[in-house]
XYZ file of C-alpha atoms in Angstrom:
425
model
C 162.755 -59.158 -37.437
C 159.906 -61.264 -38.582
C 157.629 -59.022 -36.177
C 159.201 -55.749 -37.699
C 158.412 -57.183 -41.282
C 154.726 -57.780 -40.117
C 154.284 -54.598 -38.742
C 155.691 -52.833 -41.700
C 153.290 -54.738 -43.919
C 150.303 -53.667 -41.964
C 151.219 -50.243 -41.983
C 151.945 -50.042 -45.693
C 148.751 -51.582 -47.105
C 146.641 -48.416 -45.938
C 149.140 -46.081 -47.175
C 148.826 -47.901 -50.803
C 145.238 -47.558 -50.696
C 145.243 -44.197 -49.377
C 147.460 -43.056 -52.239
C 145.363 -44.837 -54.857
C 142.424 -43.159 -53.724
C 144.081 -39.647 -53.330
C 145.265 -40.016 -56.920
C 141.617 -41.045 -57.988
C 140.127 -38.046 -56.340
C 142.667 -35.505 -57.895
C 142.386 -37.104 -61.338
C 138.455 -37.046 -61.479
C 137.317 -34.008 -58.949
C 140.542 -31.908 -59.069
C 143.017 -30.799 -56.075
C 140.466 -28.710 -54.016
C 138.533 -31.496 -53.066
C 141.598 -33.658 -52.288
C 143.014 -31.238 -49.658
C 139.534 -30.864 -48.190
C 139.272 -34.655 -47.513
C 142.904 -34.532 -46.154
C 141.620 -31.641 -43.832
C 138.527 -33.726 -42.724
C 140.465 -36.765 -42.013
C 143.163 -35.182 -39.915
C 140.323 -33.446 -37.758
C 138.549 -36.859 -37.251
C 142.077 -38.053 -36.274
C 142.426 -35.499 -33.631
C 139.219 -35.879 -32.072
C 139.530 -39.608 -31.861
C 142.805 -39.277 -30.189
C 141.368 -36.617 -27.763
C 138.672 -38.766 -26.619
C 140.761 -41.964 -26.420
C 143.173 -39.727 -24.011
C 140.338 -38.476 -22.103
C 138.827 -41.659 -21.724
C 140.712 -43.230 -18.574
C 139.852 -39.926 -16.509
C 136.108 -39.792 -17.521
C 135.390 -43.483 -16.917
C 135.130 -44.263 -13.028
C 137.812 -46.467 -11.610
C 137.433 -50.085 -11.997
C 136.329 -52.071 -9.048
C 137.320 -55.586 -7.861
C 134.598 -58.093 -7.872
C 134.984 -58.453 -3.872
C 134.890 -54.929 -3.417
C 131.925 -54.048 -0.902
C 131.791 -50.513 -2.013
C 130.551 -51.737 -5.222
C 127.102 -51.117 -3.839
C 127.993 -47.409 -3.755
C 127.744 -45.538 -7.092
C 130.805 -43.109 -7.685
C 128.357 -40.201 -7.304
C 126.957 -41.424 -3.926
C 130.771 -41.668 -2.429
C 131.676 -38.193 -3.634
C 128.331 -36.964 -1.831
C 129.026 -38.745 1.347
C 132.502 -37.488 1.342
C 131.657 -33.813 0.943
C 128.871 -33.951 3.810
C 129.885 -31.830 6.910
C 128.273 -34.522 9.038
C 130.813 -37.430 10.017
C 129.913 -40.654 7.993
C 131.351 -44.269 8.537
C 130.308 -47.180 6.802
C 131.052 -50.905 8.174
C 130.909 -54.294 6.656
C 129.675 -57.305 8.162
C 132.533 -58.055 10.579
C 132.532 -54.256 11.601
C 135.400 -53.145 9.589
C 135.597 -49.745 8.153
C 134.554 -49.675 4.434
C 134.477 -45.931 4.213
C 134.945 -42.839 6.262
C 134.276 -39.300 4.839
C 136.396 -36.291 5.171
C 134.550 -34.937 8.188
C 134.951 -38.367 10.055
C 138.670 -38.176 9.505
C 138.754 -34.623 11.096
C 137.003 -36.162 14.221
C 138.981 -39.718 14.344
C 142.121 -39.000 12.642
C 143.648 -40.595 9.327
C 144.546 -44.257 8.652
C 140.881 -45.697 9.488
C 140.589 -47.641 6.242
C 139.800 -51.661 6.823
C 140.304 -51.185 10.788
C 137.725 -52.650 13.134
C 135.326 -50.394 14.630
C 136.400 -51.355 18.143
C 139.922 -49.980 17.306
C 138.570 -46.510 16.015
C 135.543 -46.087 18.246
C 136.748 -46.850 21.465
C 133.419 -46.380 23.230
C 131.345 -49.234 24.731
C 128.024 -47.650 24.074
C 128.818 -46.877 20.226
C 130.078 -50.484 19.572
C 126.848 -51.748 21.316
C 124.751 -49.452 18.976
C 126.802 -50.599 16.064
C 126.232 -54.462 17.087
C 122.451 -53.616 17.492
C 122.156 -51.867 14.003
C 123.908 -55.124 12.498
C 120.670 -56.956 13.847
C 118.422 -54.327 12.379
C 117.615 -52.007 15.194
C 118.641 -48.269 14.751
C 120.450 -46.784 17.954
C 120.992 -43.355 19.113
C 123.599 -43.153 21.801
C 125.600 -39.874 23.477
C 129.454 -40.229 23.793
C 132.292 -37.746 24.217
C 136.035 -37.629 23.070
C 138.055 -36.066 26.070
C 141.318 -35.555 23.714
C 142.570 -33.414 22.453
C 139.835 -31.210 22.927
C 136.630 -32.628 24.852
C 133.986 -32.773 22.503
C 130.414 -34.258 22.771
C 128.582 -36.131 20.148
C 125.350 -38.187 19.446
C 126.019 -41.446 17.501
C 123.531 -42.936 15.204
C 123.930 -46.463 13.910
C 121.633 -48.073 11.307
C 121.936 -50.935 8.711
C 121.646 -49.653 5.329
C 122.259 -53.030 3.323
C 121.424 -56.570 3.992
C 123.315 -58.339 1.276
C 126.054 -57.313 1.267
C 125.901 -56.124 5.066
C 126.753 -52.469 5.355
C 126.184 -50.458 8.669
C 126.361 -46.825 8.638
C 127.480 -44.686 11.588
C 126.672 -40.970 11.692
C 128.101 -38.352 14.462
C 126.147 -35.104 15.430
C 128.321 -32.801 17.254
C 126.760 -31.583 20.466
C 130.087 -29.665 21.731
C 128.453 -26.200 21.358
C 125.197 -27.208 23.159
C 126.972 -28.749 25.993
C 129.287 -26.051 26.429
C 126.442 -23.356 26.414
C 124.595 -25.412 28.968
C 127.707 -25.595 31.131
C 128.245 -21.853 30.903
C 124.583 -21.127 31.295
C 124.838 -23.177 34.747
C 127.909 -21.447 35.696
C 126.807 -18.084 34.660
C 123.459 -18.556 36.945
C 125.484 -20.054 39.952
C 127.776 -16.936 39.874
C 125.360 -14.556 39.350
C 123.332 -15.845 42.301
C 126.268 -15.691 44.471
C 127.227 -12.240 43.712
C 123.660 -10.960 44.225
C 123.230 -12.944 47.335
C 125.823 -10.963 49.412
C 124.081 -7.414 48.757
C 120.785 -8.776 49.069
C 121.410 -10.356 52.459
C 123.071 -7.207 53.400
C 119.981 -5.225 52.760
C 117.636 -7.761 54.343
C 119.632 -7.764 57.481
C 119.660 -3.910 57.917
C 115.761 -3.766 56.979
C 115.278 -6.238 59.963
C 117.482 -4.306 62.384
C 115.742 -1.059 61.415
C 112.354 -2.768 62.263
C 113.700 -4.111 65.621
C 116.514 -2.892 67.854
C 117.673 0.223 65.811
C 113.885 1.314 65.430
C 114.467 4.741 67.587
C 118.152 4.929 66.980
C 118.507 7.834 64.668
C 122.253 7.616 64.128
C 122.072 3.870 63.479
C 119.376 4.532 61.131
C 121.219 7.191 58.837
C 124.392 4.753 58.660
C 122.210 1.636 57.756
C 120.280 3.727 55.253
C 123.478 4.776 53.752
C 125.284 1.244 53.660
C 121.541 0.015 52.199
C 121.904 2.623 49.105
C 125.590 1.312 48.432
C 124.225 -2.290 48.324
C 121.252 -1.486 46.417
C 123.528 0.447 43.879
C 125.779 -2.575 43.707
C 122.907 -4.722 42.742
C 121.619 -2.299 40.114
C 124.916 -2.092 38.557
C 125.448 -6.027 38.439
C 121.933 -6.286 36.868
C 122.726 -3.525 34.378
C 125.870 -5.501 33.333
C 124.152 -8.979 33.291
C 121.663 -7.665 30.986
C 124.086 -5.733 28.882
C 126.560 -8.785 28.655
C 123.253 -10.761 27.564
C 122.568 -8.476 24.789
C 126.015 -8.444 23.435
C 126.092 -12.228 23.329
C 122.879 -12.494 21.701
C 124.274 -10.395 18.736
C 127.696 -11.559 18.912
C 127.338 -13.503 15.739
C 126.083 -10.431 13.762
C 128.684 -8.375 11.995
C 128.418 -4.579 12.629
C 127.389 -2.080 9.853
C 128.682 1.084 9.069
C 132.211 2.758 9.282
C 132.939 4.911 12.500
C 136.074 6.991 13.425
C 137.767 5.114 16.208
C 139.547 8.354 17.499
C 136.409 10.273 17.687
C 134.949 7.414 20.004
C 138.166 7.363 22.254
C 138.307 11.098 22.585
C 134.480 11.481 23.526
C 135.006 8.517 26.058
C 137.782 10.184 27.743
C 136.097 13.469 27.714
C 133.211 11.983 29.526
C 135.330 10.454 32.263
C 137.780 13.305 32.835
C 135.451 14.359 35.968
C 135.699 10.858 37.463
C 139.674 10.955 36.892
C 139.945 14.423 38.310
C 138.685 13.349 41.555
C 141.946 11.267 41.905
C 144.077 13.914 40.447
C 144.508 11.561 37.468
C 145.139 13.010 33.962
C 144.017 11.607 30.695
C 145.539 12.274 27.480
C 144.927 10.851 23.976
C 147.216 10.802 21.064
C 146.445 9.923 17.462
C 148.262 9.417 14.469
C 147.273 11.567 11.475
C 144.718 9.874 9.041
C 143.621 6.797 11.057
C 141.312 5.016 8.937
C 137.875 4.225 10.140
C 136.581 0.650 11.407
C 133.575 -1.337 10.841
C 131.547 -0.738 14.324
C 128.621 0.043 16.452
C 129.261 3.293 17.930
C 127.217 2.402 21.176
C 129.128 -0.926 21.762
C 132.632 0.703 21.035
C 131.533 3.465 23.247
C 131.001 1.239 25.927
C 134.067 -0.714 25.339
C 136.184 2.329 25.683
C 134.573 3.642 28.398
C 134.894 0.608 30.533
C 138.731 0.474 29.731
C 139.457 4.099 30.452
C 137.200 3.808 33.782
C 139.470 0.620 34.744
C 142.594 2.375 34.244
C 141.175 5.039 36.509
C 140.155 2.859 39.241
C 143.210 0.792 39.194
C 145.797 3.403 38.066
C 148.082 5.256 40.617
C 146.590 8.383 42.400
C 147.589 11.459 40.674
C 148.963 9.535 37.915
C 148.233 9.327 34.027
C 146.007 7.274 31.803
C 147.516 7.456 28.322
C 145.514 6.443 25.327
C 147.043 6.318 21.825
C 145.312 5.646 18.463
C 146.905 4.444 15.260
C 147.255 1.900 12.734
C 149.660 -1.089 12.460
C 151.857 -1.652 9.346
C 150.021 -4.973 8.629
C 146.516 -2.962 8.500
C 144.657 -3.077 11.827
C 143.523 -0.170 13.657
C 144.595 0.108 17.391
C 143.726 1.959 20.526
C 145.874 1.343 23.788
C 144.709 2.374 27.117
C 147.938 2.531 29.331
C 147.933 3.283 33.122
C 150.550 3.435 35.649
C 149.103 1.526 38.476
C 150.371 -1.640 40.298
C 150.109 -3.997 37.375
C 148.871 -7.372 37.003
C 150.445 -10.848 37.837
C 151.322 -12.908 34.787
C 149.122 -15.774 35.914
C 145.968 -13.841 36.391
C 146.276 -12.233 33.053
C 144.715 -15.051 31.037
C 141.692 -15.005 33.309
C 140.971 -11.324 33.263
C 138.057 -11.702 30.678
C 136.192 -14.423 32.708
C 132.796 -13.345 34.214
C 133.093 -12.539 37.794
C 136.999 -12.681 38.016
C 138.758 -10.359 40.087
C 142.227 -9.834 40.702
C 141.611 -8.206 43.894
C 138.127 -8.981 45.279
C 138.108 -6.370 48.178
C 139.507 -3.654 46.041
C 137.330 -4.388 43.308
C 134.262 -3.987 45.588
C 135.400 -1.031 47.131
C 135.665 0.439 43.705
C 132.121 -0.528 42.997
C 133.138 -3.186 40.244
C 131.037 -6.113 39.199
C 133.653 -8.557 37.760
C 131.829 -8.595 34.379
C 133.429 -5.260 32.555
C 136.062 -7.125 30.776
C 133.639 -9.940 29.800
C 131.613 -7.399 28.093
C 134.870 -6.020 26.343
C 135.947 -9.285 24.824
C 132.402 -9.954 23.519
C 132.223 -6.610 21.954
C 135.805 -7.148 20.404
C 134.656 -10.611 19.228
C 131.550 -9.030 17.456
C 134.051 -6.527 15.980
C 136.214 -9.439 14.693
C 138.983 -7.755 16.559
C 141.359 -8.897 19.227
C 142.456 -7.878 22.931
C 145.935 -7.796 23.859
C 147.005 -7.103 27.472
C 150.443 -6.475 28.630
C 151.432 -5.742 32.358
C 154.300 -5.384 34.769
C 154.112 -5.489 38.284
C 154.904 -2.084 39.755
C 154.833 -0.510 36.186
C 151.161 -0.650 35.093
C 149.099 -2.115 32.492
C 148.192 -1.810 28.493
C 144.951 -2.849 27.255
C 145.222 -2.722 23.135
C 142.240 -3.188 20.978
C 142.648 -4.203 17.444
C 140.000 -3.815 14.639
C 139.915 -4.433 11.182
C 139.815 -1.260 8.869
C 136.560 -0.590 7.167
C 136.018 -0.580 3.433
C 135.963 3.108 2.028
C 132.391 2.553 0.259
C 130.644 2.430 3.618
C 129.132 5.674 4.900
C 130.904 7.075 7.970
C 128.897 7.423 11.351
C 129.298 9.906 14.131
C 130.261 8.823 17.478
C 128.018 9.542 20.546
C 129.064 9.121 24.201
C 127.437 6.673 26.153
C 126.984 5.930 29.986
C 129.656 4.385 31.844
C 129.506 0.689 32.588
C 131.387 -0.619 35.529
C 134.431 -3.068 35.268
C 136.120 -5.610 37.407
């Protein structure tokens, strides 16, 4: 009761003083000035209330006196958290003081205040941290095998002596390591593929220079075989160069709009004489008003000539190759190449786009395949931001479906020009 009376007394005095002041203003200056002063007072009150409300938001959070992160201004913490490079700060006993968003993506959540040995479980990195605490900056490579193998270069350095703060930064080397491995595998596979025909040609040359020098029948037979092997090496080199060129430009988006139906029809027309040799019929069916796609006409021509040629080589003799072009309800434009051959085993389908992978090595070489065709197809589709779907049943044939995004209407349309066939598988 006493507190209520005291609060009422404290409130009443300003009201009494304000009433007396307002009456004096009305008496001597008129009601106009009175209402102007009232409006000004209300505006001042609103501004004061707004600033008071915003102050907790604008003011940085208070830090405890024993907080080691007090050495980092708030803006510095925000900057470190937004860096794409993984960053971790450790105190004098190697406990985690700070980790940015990128580091949490690498090591996972729940890292705060943990010891470095429990989050960086690598002896070389922990040794680098210990060296950094003694004032020696260190770089060490290390790998994280799970969930996906990744390779990093860890840099550890002491950035503050009192209080002691050690920084650990990670540089992602995964792309570099994978590229080196792919390059090594590629060279090994290519050298293996070239070694066989080269050895055959060399052997026949030595035979023609020696025992078969005067054997006309053997000479004609060996020359035919040498021509076949030389052509095989030429196709392999051409596909290697083509694959290298496509991979080099894979990150560059194609420019211009091109009608997918016209590309498919011209690719099919170019391969009809080849299909006629095995009695195979090629048919193309397209929906009405299929929208164009963003594409490079040379690469798209190579893509569909590869797929159609592949369907001819591995389809049933006197069979059919059916090609359908259209647009899915969710937007992508598609072109599906269907054959009626022997089909592909389910365990082999995921490996079809690997370099030099062949389901049937003997049959592939008899059909002049290089094992690079579907790898070329995969990289062309990747550059065009599309995807490849493969469906197959043993004894019923296979369907290779290419899905590409439709092009915006404001880009000019390009005309498709047929290109030479690139061998597959």
